[in-house]
PDB file of C-alpha atoms in Angstrom:
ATOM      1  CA  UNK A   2      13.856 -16.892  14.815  1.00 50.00           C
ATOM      2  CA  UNK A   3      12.984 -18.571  11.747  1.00 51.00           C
ATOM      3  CA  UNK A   4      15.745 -17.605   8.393  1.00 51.00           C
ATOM      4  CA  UNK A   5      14.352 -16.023   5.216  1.00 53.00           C
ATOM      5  CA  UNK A   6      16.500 -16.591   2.731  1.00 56.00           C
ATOM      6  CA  UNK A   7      17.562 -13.893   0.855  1.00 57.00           C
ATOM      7  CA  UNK A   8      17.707 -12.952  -2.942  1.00 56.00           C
ATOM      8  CA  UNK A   9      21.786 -13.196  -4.420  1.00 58.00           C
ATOM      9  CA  UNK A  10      24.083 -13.512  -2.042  1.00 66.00           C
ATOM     10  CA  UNK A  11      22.689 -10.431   0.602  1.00 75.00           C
ATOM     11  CA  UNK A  12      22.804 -11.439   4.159  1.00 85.00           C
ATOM     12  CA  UNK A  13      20.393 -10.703   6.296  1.00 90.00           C
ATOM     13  CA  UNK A  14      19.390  -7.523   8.227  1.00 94.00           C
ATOM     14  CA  UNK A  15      21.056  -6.803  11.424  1.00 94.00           C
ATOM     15  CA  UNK A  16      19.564  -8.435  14.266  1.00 93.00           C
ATOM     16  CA  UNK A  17      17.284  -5.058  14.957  1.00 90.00           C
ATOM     17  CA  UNK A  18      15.709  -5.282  11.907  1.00 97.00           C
ATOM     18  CA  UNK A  19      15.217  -8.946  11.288  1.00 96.00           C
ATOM     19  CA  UNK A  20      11.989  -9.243  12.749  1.00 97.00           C
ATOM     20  CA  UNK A  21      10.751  -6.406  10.464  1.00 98.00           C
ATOM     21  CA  UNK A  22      12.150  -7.805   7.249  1.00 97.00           C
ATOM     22  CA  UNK A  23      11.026 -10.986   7.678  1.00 97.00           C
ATOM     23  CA  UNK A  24       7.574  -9.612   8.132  1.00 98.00           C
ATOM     24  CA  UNK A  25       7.491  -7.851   5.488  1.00 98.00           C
ATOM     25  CA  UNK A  26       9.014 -10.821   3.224  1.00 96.00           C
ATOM     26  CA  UNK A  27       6.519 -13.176   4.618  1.00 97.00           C
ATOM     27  CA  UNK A  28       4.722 -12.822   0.789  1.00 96.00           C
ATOM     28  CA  UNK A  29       6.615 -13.259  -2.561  1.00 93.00           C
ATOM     29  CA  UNK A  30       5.003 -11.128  -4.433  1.00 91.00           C
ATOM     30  CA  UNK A  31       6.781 -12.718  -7.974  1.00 88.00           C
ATOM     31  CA  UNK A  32       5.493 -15.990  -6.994  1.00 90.00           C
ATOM     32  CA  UNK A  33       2.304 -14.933  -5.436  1.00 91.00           C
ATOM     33  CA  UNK A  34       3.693 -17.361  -2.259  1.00 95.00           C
ATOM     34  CA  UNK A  35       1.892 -15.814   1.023  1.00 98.00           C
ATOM     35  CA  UNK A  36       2.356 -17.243   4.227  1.00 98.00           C
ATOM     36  CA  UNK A  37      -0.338 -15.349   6.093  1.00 98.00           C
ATOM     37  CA  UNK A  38      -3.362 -16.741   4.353  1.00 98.00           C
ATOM     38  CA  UNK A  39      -4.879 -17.201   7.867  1.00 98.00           C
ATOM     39  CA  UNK A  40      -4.890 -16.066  11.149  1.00 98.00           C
ATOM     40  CA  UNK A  41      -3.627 -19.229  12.464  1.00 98.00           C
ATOM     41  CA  UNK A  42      -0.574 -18.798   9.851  1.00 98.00           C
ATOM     42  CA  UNK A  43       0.188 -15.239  11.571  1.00 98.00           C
ATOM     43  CA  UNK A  44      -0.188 -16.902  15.105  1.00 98.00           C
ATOM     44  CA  UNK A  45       2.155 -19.601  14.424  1.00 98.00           C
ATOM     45  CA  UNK A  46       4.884 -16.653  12.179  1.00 98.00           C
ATOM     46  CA  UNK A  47       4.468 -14.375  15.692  1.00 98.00           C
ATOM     47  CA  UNK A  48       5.546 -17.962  17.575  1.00 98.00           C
ATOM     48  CA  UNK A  49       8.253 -18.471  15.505  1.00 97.00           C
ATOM     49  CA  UNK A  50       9.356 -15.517  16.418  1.00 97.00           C
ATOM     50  CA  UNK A  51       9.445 -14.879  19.906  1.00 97.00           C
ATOM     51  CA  UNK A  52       6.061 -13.677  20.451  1.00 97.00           C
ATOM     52  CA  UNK A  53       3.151 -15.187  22.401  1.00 96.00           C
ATOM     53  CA  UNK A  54       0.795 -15.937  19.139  1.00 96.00           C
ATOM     54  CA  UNK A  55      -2.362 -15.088  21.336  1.00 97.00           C
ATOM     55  CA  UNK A  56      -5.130 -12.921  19.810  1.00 97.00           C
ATOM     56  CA  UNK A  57      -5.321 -14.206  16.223  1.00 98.00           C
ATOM     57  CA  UNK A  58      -8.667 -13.328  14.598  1.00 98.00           C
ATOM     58  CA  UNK A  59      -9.490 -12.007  11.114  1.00 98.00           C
ATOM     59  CA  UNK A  60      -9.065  -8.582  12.528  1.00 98.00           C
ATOM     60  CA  UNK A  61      -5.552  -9.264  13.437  1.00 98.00           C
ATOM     61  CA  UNK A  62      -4.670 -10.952  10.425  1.00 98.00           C
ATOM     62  CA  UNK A  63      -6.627  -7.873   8.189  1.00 98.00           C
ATOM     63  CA  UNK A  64      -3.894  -5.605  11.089  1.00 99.00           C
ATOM     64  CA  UNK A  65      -1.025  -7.323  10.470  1.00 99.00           C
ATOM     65  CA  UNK A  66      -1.012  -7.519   6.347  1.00 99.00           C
ATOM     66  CA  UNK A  67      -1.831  -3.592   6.306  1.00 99.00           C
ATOM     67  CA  UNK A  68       0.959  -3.785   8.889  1.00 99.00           C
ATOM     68  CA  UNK A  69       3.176  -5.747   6.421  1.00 99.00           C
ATOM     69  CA  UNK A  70       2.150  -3.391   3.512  1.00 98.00           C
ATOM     70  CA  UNK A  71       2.867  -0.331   5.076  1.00 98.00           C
ATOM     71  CA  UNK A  72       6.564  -1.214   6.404  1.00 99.00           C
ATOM     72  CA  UNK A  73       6.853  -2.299   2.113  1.00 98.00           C
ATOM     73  CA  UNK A  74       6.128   1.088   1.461  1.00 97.00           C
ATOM     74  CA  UNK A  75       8.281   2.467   4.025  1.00 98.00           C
ATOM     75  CA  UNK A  76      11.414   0.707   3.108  1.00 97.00           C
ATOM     76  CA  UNK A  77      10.174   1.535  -0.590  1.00 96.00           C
ATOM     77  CA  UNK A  78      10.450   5.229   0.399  1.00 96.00           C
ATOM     78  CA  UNK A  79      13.998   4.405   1.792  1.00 96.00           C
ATOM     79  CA  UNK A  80      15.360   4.126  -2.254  1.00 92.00           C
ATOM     80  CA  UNK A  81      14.065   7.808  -2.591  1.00 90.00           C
ATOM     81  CA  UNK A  82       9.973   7.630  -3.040  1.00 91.00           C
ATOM     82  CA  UNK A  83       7.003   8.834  -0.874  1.00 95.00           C
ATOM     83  CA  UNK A  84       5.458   7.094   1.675  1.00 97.00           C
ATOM     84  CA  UNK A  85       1.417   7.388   0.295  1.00 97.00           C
ATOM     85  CA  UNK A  86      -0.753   9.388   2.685  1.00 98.00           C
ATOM     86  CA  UNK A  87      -2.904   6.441   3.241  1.00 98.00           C
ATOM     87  CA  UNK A  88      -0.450   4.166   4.495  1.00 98.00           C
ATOM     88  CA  UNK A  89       1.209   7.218   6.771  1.00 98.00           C
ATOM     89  CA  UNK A  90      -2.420   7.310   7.780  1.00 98.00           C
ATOM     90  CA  UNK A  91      -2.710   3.229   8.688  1.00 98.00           C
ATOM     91  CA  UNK A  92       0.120   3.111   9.919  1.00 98.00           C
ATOM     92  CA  UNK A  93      -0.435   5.537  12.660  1.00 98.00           C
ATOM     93  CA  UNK A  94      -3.643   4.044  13.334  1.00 98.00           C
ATOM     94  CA  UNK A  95      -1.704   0.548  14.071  1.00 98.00           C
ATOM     95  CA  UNK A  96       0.913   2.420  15.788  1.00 98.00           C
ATOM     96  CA  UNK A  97      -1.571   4.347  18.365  1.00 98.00           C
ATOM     97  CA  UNK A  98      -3.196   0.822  19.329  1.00 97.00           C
ATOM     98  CA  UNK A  99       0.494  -0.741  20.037  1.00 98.00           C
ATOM     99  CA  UNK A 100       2.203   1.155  22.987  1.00 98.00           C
ATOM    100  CA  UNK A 101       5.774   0.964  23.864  1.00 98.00           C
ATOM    101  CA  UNK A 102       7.358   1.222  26.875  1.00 98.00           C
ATOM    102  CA  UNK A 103      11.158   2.115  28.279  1.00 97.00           C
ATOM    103  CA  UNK A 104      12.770  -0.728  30.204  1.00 96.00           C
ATOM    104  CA  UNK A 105      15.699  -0.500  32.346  1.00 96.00           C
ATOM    105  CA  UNK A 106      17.769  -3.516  33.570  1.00 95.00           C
ATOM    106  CA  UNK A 107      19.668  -4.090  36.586  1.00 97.00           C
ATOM    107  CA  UNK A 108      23.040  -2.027  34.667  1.00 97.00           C
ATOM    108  CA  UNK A 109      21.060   0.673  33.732  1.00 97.00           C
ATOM    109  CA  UNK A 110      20.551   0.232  30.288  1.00 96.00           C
ATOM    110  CA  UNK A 111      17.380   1.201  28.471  1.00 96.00           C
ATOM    111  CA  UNK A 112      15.111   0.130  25.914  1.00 95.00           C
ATOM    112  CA  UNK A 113      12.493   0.132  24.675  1.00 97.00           C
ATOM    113  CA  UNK A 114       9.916  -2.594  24.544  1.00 97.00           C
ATOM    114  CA  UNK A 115       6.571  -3.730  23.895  1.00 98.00           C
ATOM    115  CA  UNK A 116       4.020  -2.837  26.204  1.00 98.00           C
ATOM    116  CA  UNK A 117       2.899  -5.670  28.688  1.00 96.00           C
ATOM    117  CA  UNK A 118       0.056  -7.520  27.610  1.00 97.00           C
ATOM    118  CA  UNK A 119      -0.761  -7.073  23.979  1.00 98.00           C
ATOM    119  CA  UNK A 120      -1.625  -9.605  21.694  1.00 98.00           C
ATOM    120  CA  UNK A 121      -2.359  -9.884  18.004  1.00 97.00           C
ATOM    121  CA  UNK A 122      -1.782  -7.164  15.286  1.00 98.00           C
ATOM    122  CA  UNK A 123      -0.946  -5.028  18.747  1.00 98.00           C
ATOM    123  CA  UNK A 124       1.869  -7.498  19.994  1.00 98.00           C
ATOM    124  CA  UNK A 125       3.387  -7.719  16.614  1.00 98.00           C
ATOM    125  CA  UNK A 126       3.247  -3.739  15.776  1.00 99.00           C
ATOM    126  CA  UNK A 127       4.771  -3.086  19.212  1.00 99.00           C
ATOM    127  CA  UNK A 128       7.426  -5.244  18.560  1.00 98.00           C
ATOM    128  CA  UNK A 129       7.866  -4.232  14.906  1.00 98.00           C
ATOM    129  CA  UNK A 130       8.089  -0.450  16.429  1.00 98.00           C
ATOM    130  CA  UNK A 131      10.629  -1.344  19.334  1.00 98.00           C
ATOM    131  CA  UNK A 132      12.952  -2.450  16.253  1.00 98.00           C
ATOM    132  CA  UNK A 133      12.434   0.413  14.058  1.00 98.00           C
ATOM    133  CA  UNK A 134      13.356   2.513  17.749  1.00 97.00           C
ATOM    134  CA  UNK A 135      16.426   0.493  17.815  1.00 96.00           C
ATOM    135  CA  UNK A 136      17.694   0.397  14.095  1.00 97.00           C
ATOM    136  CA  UNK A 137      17.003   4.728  14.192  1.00 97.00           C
ATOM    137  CA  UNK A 138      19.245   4.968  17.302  1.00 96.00           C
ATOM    138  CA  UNK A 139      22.109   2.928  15.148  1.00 95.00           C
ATOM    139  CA  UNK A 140      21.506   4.397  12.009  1.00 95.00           C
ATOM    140  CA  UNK A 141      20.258   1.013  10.360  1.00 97.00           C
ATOM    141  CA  UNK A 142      16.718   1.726   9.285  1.00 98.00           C
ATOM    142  CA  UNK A 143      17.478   3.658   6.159  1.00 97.00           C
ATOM    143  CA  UNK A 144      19.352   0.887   4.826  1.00 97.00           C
ATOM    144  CA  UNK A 145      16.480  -1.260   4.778  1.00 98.00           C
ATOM    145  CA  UNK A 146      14.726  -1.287   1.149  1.00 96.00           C
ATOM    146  CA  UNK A 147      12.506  -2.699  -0.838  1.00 95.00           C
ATOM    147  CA  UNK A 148      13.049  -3.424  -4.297  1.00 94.00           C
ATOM    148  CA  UNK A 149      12.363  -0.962  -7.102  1.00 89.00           C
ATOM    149  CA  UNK A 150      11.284  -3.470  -9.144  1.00 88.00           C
ATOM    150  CA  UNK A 151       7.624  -3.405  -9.017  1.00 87.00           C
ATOM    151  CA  UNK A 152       6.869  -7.086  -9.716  1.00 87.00           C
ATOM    152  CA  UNK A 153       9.316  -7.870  -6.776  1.00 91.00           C
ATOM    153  CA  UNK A 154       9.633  -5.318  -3.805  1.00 91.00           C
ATOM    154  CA  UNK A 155      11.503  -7.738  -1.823  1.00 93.00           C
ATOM    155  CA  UNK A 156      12.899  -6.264   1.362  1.00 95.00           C
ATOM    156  CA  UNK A 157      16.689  -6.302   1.878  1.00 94.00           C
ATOM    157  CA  UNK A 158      19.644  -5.025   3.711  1.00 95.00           C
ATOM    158  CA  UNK A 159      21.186  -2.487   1.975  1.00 94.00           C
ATOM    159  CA  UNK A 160      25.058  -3.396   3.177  1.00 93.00           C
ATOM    160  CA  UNK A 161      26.556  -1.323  -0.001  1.00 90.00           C
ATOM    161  CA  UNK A 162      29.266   1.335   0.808  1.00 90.00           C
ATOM    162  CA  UNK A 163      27.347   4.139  -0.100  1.00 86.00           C
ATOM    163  CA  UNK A 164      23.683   3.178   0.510  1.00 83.00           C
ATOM    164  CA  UNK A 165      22.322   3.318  -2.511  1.00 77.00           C
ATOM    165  CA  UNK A 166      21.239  -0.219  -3.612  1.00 84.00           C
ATOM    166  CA  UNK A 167      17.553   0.026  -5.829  1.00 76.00           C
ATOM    167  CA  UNK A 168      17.186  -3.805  -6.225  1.00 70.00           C
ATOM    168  CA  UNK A 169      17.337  -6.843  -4.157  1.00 78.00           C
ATOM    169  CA  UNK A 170      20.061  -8.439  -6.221  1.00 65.00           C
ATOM    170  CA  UNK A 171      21.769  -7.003  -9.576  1.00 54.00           C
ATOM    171  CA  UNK A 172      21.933 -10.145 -10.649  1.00 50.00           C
ATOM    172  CA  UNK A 173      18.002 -10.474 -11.607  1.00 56.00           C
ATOM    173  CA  UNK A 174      15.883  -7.750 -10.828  1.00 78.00           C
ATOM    174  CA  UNK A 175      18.900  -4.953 -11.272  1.00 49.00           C
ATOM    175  CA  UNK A 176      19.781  -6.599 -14.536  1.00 54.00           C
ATOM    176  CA  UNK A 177      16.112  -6.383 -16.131  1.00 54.00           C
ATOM    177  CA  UNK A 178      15.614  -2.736 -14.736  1.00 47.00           C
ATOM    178  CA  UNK A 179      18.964  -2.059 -17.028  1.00 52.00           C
ATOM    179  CA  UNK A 180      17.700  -4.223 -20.068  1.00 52.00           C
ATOM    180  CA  UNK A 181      14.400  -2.518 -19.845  1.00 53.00           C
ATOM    181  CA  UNK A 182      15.800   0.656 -19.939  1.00 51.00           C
ATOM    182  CA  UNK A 183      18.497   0.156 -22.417  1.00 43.00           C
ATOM    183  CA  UNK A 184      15.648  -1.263 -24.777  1.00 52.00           C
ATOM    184  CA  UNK A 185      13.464   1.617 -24.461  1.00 55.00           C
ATOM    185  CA  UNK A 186      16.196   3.617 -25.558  1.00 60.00           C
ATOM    186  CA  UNK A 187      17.400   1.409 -28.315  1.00 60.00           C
ATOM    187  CA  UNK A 188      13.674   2.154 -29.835  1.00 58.00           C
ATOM    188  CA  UNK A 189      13.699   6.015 -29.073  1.00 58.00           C
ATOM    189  CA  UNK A 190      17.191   5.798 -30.696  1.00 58.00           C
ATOM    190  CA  UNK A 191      16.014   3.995 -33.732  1.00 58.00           C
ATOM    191  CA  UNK A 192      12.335   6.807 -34.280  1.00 65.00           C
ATOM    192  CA  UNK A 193      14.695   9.863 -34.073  1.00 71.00           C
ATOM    193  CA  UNK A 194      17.420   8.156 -36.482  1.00 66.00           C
ATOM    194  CA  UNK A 195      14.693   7.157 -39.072  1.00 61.00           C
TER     195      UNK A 195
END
């Protein structure tokens, strides 16, 4: 699988939940970098990451970026926010066309997997779900945000003690939440003392 580097010095998700934050990473919105213009840039991220790549259209690219949108503002909602009732909405529409099914190996472990046969948007949501399965059972998913910044919303790994990490690093995006804020008191400070 193909490394997105991350933002300070965070490491990356666990293995679970890689897949899903480099999906959702695959645009910078501060730089306006995407790198799902087309759907032959989704088949060849799906490649690159263990999936077959078959089934690209302009469908499954218009599937996939909701796709990549809604997981945004699910992590989002994991620093204390709302998932939107629209994106609850598309994402159980995705969901619904990307069935999962419960494997068992020669041990007698089970997981959950992809069902056989998808492609496209379905292949990718399937295996996007089978992670999220995963990460619940371990008790990773919460800890997967995106940034409160609204100019960034980068998706990270939220590795702190206590799980509550609202930027990607301190070091930028932290830092100007805190000058903005200290500013905008400064003023209101300054109006009530003169």
């Amino acid at each position: 699988m193909a490394r997105v580097e991350q933002p300070g010095v965070r490491s990356p998700a666990p293995e679970a939940l890689q897949l899903v934050q480099d999906l959702v990473n695959t645009v910078d919105l501060e730089a306006g970098a995407d790198e799902l213009r087309t759907a032959e840039d989704a088949a060849g991220w799906a490649r690159g990451r263990g999936l077959s790549g078959l089934g690209y259209d302009a469908g499954a690219l218009a599937d996939v970026l909701t796709l990549r949108e809604a997981l945004r503002d699910v992590c989002t909602a994991h620093t204390g926010t709302d998932v939107p009732a629209a994106t609850v909405a598309a994402l159980d529409d995705l969901l619904e066309r990307a069935p999962l099914r419960l494997a068992v190996d020669a041990e007698g472990r089970a997981a959950v997997r992809p069902a056989a046969g998808l492609t496209g948007a379905a292949e990718v949501t399937a295996a996007v779900a089978a992670a999220i399965v995963r990460a619940t059972a371990d008790g990773t998913w919460p800890r997967l945000k995106a940034c409160a910044a609204d100019t960034c919303r980068w998706v990270y790994y939220d590795r702190s003690p206590a799980g509550r990490s609202r930027w990607c690093t301190m070091a930028i995006c932290g830092s100007r939440a805190k000058m903005r804020t200290y500013r905008k008191n400064s003023r209101a400070g300054a109006r009530e003392a003169g």
